[in-house]
Coordinates of C-alpha atoms in Angstrom, one line a residue:
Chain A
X1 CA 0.0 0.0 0.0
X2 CA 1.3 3.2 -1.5
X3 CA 2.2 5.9 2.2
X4 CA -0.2 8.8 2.6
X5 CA 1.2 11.9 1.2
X6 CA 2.6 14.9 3.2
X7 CA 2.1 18.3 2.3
X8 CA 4.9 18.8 1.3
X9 CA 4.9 15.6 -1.1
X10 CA 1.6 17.4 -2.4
X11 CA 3.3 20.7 -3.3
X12 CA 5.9 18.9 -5.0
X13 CA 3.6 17.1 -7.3
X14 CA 2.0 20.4 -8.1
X15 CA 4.4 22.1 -9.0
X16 CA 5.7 19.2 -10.9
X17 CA 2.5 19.0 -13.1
X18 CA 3.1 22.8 -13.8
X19 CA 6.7 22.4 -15.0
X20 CA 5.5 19.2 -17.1
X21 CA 3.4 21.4 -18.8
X22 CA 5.5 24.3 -19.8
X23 CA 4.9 26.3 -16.7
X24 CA 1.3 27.3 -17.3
X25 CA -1.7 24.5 -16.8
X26 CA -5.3 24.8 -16.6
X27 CA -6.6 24.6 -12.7
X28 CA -8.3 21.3 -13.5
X29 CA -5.7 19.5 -14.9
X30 CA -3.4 20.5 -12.0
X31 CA -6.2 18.7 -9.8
X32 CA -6.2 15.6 -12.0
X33 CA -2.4 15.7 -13.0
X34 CA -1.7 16.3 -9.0
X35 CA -4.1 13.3 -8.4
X36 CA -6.0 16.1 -5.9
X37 CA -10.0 16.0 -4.5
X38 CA -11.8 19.3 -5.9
X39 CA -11.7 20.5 -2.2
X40 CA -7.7 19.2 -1.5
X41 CA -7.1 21.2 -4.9
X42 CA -8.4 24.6 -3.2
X43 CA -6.3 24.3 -0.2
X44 CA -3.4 23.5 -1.7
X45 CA -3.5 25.8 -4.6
X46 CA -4.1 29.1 -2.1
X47 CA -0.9 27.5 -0.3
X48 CA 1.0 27.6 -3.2
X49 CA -0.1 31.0 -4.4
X50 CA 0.2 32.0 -0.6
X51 CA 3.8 31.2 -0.8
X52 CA 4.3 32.9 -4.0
X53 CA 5.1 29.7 -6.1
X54 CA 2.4 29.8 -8.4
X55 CA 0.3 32.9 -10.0
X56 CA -2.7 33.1 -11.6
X57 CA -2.7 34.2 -15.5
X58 CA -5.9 34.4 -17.8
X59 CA -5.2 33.1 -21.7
X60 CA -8.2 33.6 -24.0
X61 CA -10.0 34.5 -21.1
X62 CA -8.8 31.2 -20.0
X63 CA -7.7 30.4 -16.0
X64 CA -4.2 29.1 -15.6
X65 CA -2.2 28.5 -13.0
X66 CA 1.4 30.0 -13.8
X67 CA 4.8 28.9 -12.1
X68 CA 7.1 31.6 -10.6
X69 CA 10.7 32.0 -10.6
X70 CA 10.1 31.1 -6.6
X71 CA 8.4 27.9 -7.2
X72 CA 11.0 27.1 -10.0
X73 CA 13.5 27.3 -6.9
X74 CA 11.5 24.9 -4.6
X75 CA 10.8 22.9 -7.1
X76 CA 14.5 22.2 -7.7
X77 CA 14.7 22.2 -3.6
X78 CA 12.8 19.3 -3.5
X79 CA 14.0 17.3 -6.1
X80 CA 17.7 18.0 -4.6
X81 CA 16.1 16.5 -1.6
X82 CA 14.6 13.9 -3.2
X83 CA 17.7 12.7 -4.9
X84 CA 19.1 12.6 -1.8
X85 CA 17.0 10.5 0.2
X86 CA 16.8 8.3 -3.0
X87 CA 20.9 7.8 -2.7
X88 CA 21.2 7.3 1.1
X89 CA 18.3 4.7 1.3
X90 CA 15.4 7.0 3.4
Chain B
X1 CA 49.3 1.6 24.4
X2 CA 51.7 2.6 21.6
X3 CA 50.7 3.7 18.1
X4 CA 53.6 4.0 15.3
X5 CA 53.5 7.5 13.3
X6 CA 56.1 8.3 11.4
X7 CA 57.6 11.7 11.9
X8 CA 57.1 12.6 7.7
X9 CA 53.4 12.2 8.2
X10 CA 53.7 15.0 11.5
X11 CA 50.6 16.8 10.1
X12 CA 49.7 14.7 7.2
X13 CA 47.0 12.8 8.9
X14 CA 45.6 16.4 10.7
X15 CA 45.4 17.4 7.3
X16 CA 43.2 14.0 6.0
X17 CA 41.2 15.1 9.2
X18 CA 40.3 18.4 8.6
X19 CA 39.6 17.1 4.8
X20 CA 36.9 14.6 6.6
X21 CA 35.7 17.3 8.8
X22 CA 34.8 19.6 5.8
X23 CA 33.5 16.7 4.0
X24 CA 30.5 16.1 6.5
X25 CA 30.0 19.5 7.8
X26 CA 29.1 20.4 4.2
X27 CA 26.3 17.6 4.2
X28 CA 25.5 18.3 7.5
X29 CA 24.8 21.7 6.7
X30 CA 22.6 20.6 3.1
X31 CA 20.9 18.2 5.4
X32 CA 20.0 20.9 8.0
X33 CA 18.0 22.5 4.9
X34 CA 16.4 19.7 3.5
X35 CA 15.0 18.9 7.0
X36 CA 13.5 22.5 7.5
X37 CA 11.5 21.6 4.3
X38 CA 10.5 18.0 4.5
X39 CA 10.9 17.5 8.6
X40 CA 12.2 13.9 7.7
X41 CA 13.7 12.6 10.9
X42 CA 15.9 10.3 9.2
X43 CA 17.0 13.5 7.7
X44 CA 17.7 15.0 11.2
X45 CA 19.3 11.6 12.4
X46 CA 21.9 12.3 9.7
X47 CA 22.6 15.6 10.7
X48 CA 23.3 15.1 14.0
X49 CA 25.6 12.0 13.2
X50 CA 27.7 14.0 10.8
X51 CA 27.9 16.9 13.1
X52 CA 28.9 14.7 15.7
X53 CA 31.9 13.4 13.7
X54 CA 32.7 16.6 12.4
X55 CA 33.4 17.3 16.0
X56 CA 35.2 13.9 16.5
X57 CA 37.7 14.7 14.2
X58 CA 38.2 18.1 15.3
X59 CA 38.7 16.4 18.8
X60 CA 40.9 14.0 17.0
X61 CA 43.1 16.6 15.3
X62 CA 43.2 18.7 18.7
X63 CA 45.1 15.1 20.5
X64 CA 47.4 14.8 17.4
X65 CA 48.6 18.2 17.1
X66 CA 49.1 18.3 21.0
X67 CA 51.0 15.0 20.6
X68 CA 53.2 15.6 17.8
X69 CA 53.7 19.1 18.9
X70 CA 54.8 17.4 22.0
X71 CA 56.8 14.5 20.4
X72 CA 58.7 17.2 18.4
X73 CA 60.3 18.5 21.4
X74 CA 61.7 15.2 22.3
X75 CA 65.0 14.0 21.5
X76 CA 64.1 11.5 18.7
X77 CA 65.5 7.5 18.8
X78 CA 68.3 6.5 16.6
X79 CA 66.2 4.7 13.5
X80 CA 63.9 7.9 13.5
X81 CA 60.6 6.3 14.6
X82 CA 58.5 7.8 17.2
X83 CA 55.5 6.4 19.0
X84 CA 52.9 8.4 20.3
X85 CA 52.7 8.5 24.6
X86 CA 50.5 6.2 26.6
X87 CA 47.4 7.9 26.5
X88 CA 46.3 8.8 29.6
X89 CA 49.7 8.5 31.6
X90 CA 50.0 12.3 31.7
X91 CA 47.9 14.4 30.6
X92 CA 44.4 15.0 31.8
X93 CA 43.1 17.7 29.3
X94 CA 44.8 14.7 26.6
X95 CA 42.9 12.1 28.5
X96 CA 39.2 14.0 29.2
X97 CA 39.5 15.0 24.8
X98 CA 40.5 11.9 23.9
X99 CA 37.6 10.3 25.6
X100 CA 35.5 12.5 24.2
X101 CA 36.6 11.8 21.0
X102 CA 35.7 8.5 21.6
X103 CA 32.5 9.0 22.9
X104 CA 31.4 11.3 20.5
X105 CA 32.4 9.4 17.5
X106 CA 30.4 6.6 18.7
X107 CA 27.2 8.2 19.6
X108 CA 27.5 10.0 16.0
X109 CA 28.2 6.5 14.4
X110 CA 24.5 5.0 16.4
X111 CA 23.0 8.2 15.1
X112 CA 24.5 6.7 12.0
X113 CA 23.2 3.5 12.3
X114 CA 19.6 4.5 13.1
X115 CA 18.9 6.3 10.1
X116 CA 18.6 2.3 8.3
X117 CA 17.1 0.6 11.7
X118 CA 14.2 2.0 13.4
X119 CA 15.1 1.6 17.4
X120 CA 12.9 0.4 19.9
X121 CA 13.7 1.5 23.2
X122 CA 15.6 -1.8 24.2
X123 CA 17.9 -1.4 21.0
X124 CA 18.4 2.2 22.1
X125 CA 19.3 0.7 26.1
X126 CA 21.5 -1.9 24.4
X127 CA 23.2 0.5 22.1
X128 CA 23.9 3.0 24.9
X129 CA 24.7 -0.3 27.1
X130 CA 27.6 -0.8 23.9
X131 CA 29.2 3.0 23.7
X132 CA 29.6 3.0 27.6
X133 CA 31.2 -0.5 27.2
X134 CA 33.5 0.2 24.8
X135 CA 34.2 3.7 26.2
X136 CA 35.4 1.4 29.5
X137 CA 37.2 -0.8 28.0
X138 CA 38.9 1.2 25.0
X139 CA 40.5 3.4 28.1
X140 CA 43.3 0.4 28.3
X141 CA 42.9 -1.0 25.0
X142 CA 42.7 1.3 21.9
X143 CA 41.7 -1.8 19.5
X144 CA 38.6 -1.7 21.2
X145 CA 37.3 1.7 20.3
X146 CA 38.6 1.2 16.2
X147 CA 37.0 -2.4 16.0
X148 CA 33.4 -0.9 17.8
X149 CA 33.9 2.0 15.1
X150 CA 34.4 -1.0 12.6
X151 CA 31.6 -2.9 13.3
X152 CA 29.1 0.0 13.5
X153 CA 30.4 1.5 9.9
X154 CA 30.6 -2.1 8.5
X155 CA 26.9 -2.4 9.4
X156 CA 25.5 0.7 7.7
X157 CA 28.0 0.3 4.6
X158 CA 25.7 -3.4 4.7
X159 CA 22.5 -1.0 4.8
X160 CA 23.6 0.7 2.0
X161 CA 24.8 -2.2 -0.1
X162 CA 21.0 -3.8 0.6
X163 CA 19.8 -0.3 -1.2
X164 CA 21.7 -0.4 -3.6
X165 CA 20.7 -3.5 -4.0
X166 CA 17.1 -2.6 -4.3
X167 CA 16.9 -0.1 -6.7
X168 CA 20.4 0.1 -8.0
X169 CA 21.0 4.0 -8.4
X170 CA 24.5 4.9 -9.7
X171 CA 24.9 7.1 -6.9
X172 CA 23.9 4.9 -4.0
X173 CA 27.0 2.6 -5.7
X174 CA 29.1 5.5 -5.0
X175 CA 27.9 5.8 -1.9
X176 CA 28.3 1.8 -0.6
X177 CA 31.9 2.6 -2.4
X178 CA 33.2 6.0 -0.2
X179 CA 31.4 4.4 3.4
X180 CA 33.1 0.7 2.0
X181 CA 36.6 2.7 1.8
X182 CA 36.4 4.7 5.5
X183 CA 35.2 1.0 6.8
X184 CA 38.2 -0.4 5.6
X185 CA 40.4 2.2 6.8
X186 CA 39.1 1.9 10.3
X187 CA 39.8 -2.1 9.6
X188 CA 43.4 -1.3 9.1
X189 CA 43.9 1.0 12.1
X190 CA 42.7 -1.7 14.4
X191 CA 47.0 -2.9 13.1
X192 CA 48.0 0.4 13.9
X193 CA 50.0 -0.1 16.6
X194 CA 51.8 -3.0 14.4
X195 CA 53.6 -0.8 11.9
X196 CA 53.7 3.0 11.3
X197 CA 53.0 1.8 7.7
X198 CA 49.7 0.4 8.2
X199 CA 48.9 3.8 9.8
X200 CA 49.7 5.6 7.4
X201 CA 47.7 3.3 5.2
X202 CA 44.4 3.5 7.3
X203 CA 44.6 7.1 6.8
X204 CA 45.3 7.4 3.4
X205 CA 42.5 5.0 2.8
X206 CA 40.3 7.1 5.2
X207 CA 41.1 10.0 2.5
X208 CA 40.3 8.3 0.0
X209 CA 36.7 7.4 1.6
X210 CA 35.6 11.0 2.5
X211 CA 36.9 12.5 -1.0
X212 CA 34.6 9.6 -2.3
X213 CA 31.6 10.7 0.0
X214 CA 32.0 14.1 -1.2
X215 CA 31.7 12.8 -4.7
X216 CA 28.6 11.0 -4.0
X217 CA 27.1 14.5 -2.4
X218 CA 28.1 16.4 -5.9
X219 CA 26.2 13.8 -8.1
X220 CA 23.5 13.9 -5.9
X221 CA 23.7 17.6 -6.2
X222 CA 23.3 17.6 -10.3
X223 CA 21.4 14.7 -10.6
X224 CA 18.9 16.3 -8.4
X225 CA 18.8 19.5 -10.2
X226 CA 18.2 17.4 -13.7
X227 CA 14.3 17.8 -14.6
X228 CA 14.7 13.8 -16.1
X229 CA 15.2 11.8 -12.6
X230 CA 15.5 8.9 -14.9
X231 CA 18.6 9.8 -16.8
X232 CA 22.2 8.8 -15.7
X233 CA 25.3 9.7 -17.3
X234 CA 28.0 7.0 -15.4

């Protein structure tokens, strides 16, 4: 059985699904990409725009959810981190 | 007790310390950031054991300096070898940092150890049951504290190997090589007192193990910045 998630797990796989998509993704594929409930979605998402890592941007008069220069950083933060654990057997 | 340096390698083997010291206090210090993020406590258990041997070695360097400086100032025997003092006979300030050292060092190395087994509160009693032990006992008989620094290292560098094992990351090799090399270099110092060769040896091996481990830290580093985790380059 796969472990539950911590927030910080959650982040990273948001932000992950933004970079995957060229920095800019529609909020609904975030919440399928990021394998979130419509409510987990919310709460996350004003987390990361709380914390500066994501923006919101309108295309076409389209929502998307935008990747900043501050979540590019963390992003890398946690894959550094996850490398890490990866190579010392966490 | 009467370890065999000889007087060419006066500040050779404070230097290989200091190398080791920089070596861990730089993952230390990554480690201390990766834990504010993630609050990993295995992450936290590796800190504290790193920082612990950082310290160790800086211990260590403190008793060699003080010794060789020492030594220096001593007429030297005919063939040119000179043997450190009985540790202990003397000098308390030697004899309170040098069991320090050794007490340090093997409470870093349990941290150490911990970050692969998860302790129940008799393993912690029995493991704090072994560091007083071999802190007794390693008073009259420095074989003691090198083979207990032996067997702890050999045991994670088995941990390591299992991982490796598992899921076979080119890294992780690197890693089961550097921890290999520092537990073989603790293997030969356990002869120290033997030959002022197989000193000598022990430390140049123990070089070689930390410069290894530093390695490991760098391609952890880049392949942790890469955006294609499954690509590897070795």
């Amino acid at each position: 059985m796969a472990e539950k998630r911590t927030k910080i797990d959650i982040i990273g796989d948001m932000l992950m699904s933004v970079i995957d998509k060229g920095g800019h993704i529609k909020p609904t594929h975030l919440m399928y990409k990021s394998n979130l409930s419509h409510r987990q979605m919310k709460v996350y998402l004003e987390e990361l725009l709380q914390r500066e890592f994501v923006k919101r941007t309108k295309n076409k008069d389209r929502d998307y959810v935008t990747i900043t220069e501050k979540g590019h950083d963390f992003a890398n933060k946690l894959r550094e981190i996850k490398e890490f654990e990866r190579v010392f057997g966490f | 007790m009467v370890v065999a340096v000889p007087s060419w390698f006066f500040g050779e083997d404070v230097l290989i310390d200091a190398i080791s010291i920089f070596v861990l206090a730089l993952i230390a210090y990554f480690n201390i950031k990766y834990y504010k993020i993630k609050k990993n406590k295995k992450s936290l258990n590796l800190t504290v054991a790193f920082i612990l041997l950082a310290i160790s070695f800086t211990l260590n360097i403190f008793i060699n300096s003080g010794v060789h400086y020492n030594i220096m100032q001593m007429s030297t025997l005919g063939y040119g070898k000179l043997a450190l003092e009985d540790i202990g006979s003397n000098s308390s300030i030697v004899f309170i940092t040098y069991f320090l050292y050794r007490a340090v060092t093997l409470i870093g190395l349990c941290f150490f150890y911990s970050i692969y087994e998860k302790q129940s509160k008799s393993n912690i009693f029995l493991l704090s049951f072994l560091i007083i032990s071999l802190l007794y006992f390693s008073n009259s008989s420095y074989v003691m504290f090198h083979l207990g620094y032996f067997v702890i290292l050999m045991l994670v560098t088995l941990q390591s190997i299992r991982g490796y094992g598992v899921k076979k990351y080119p890294a992780t090799r690197l890693l089961v090589f550097s921890l290999g090399t520092i537990t073989i270099s603790q293997f030969s110092l356990l002869f120290a007192a033997l030959d002022e060769k197989i000193y000598v040896a022990g430390e140049l091996i123990q070089l070689v193990g930390y410069v290894a481990l530093l390695i490991t830290f760098i391609a952890v580093l880049i392949y942790g910045r890469k955006k294609d985790q499954n690509r590897y380059y070795w």
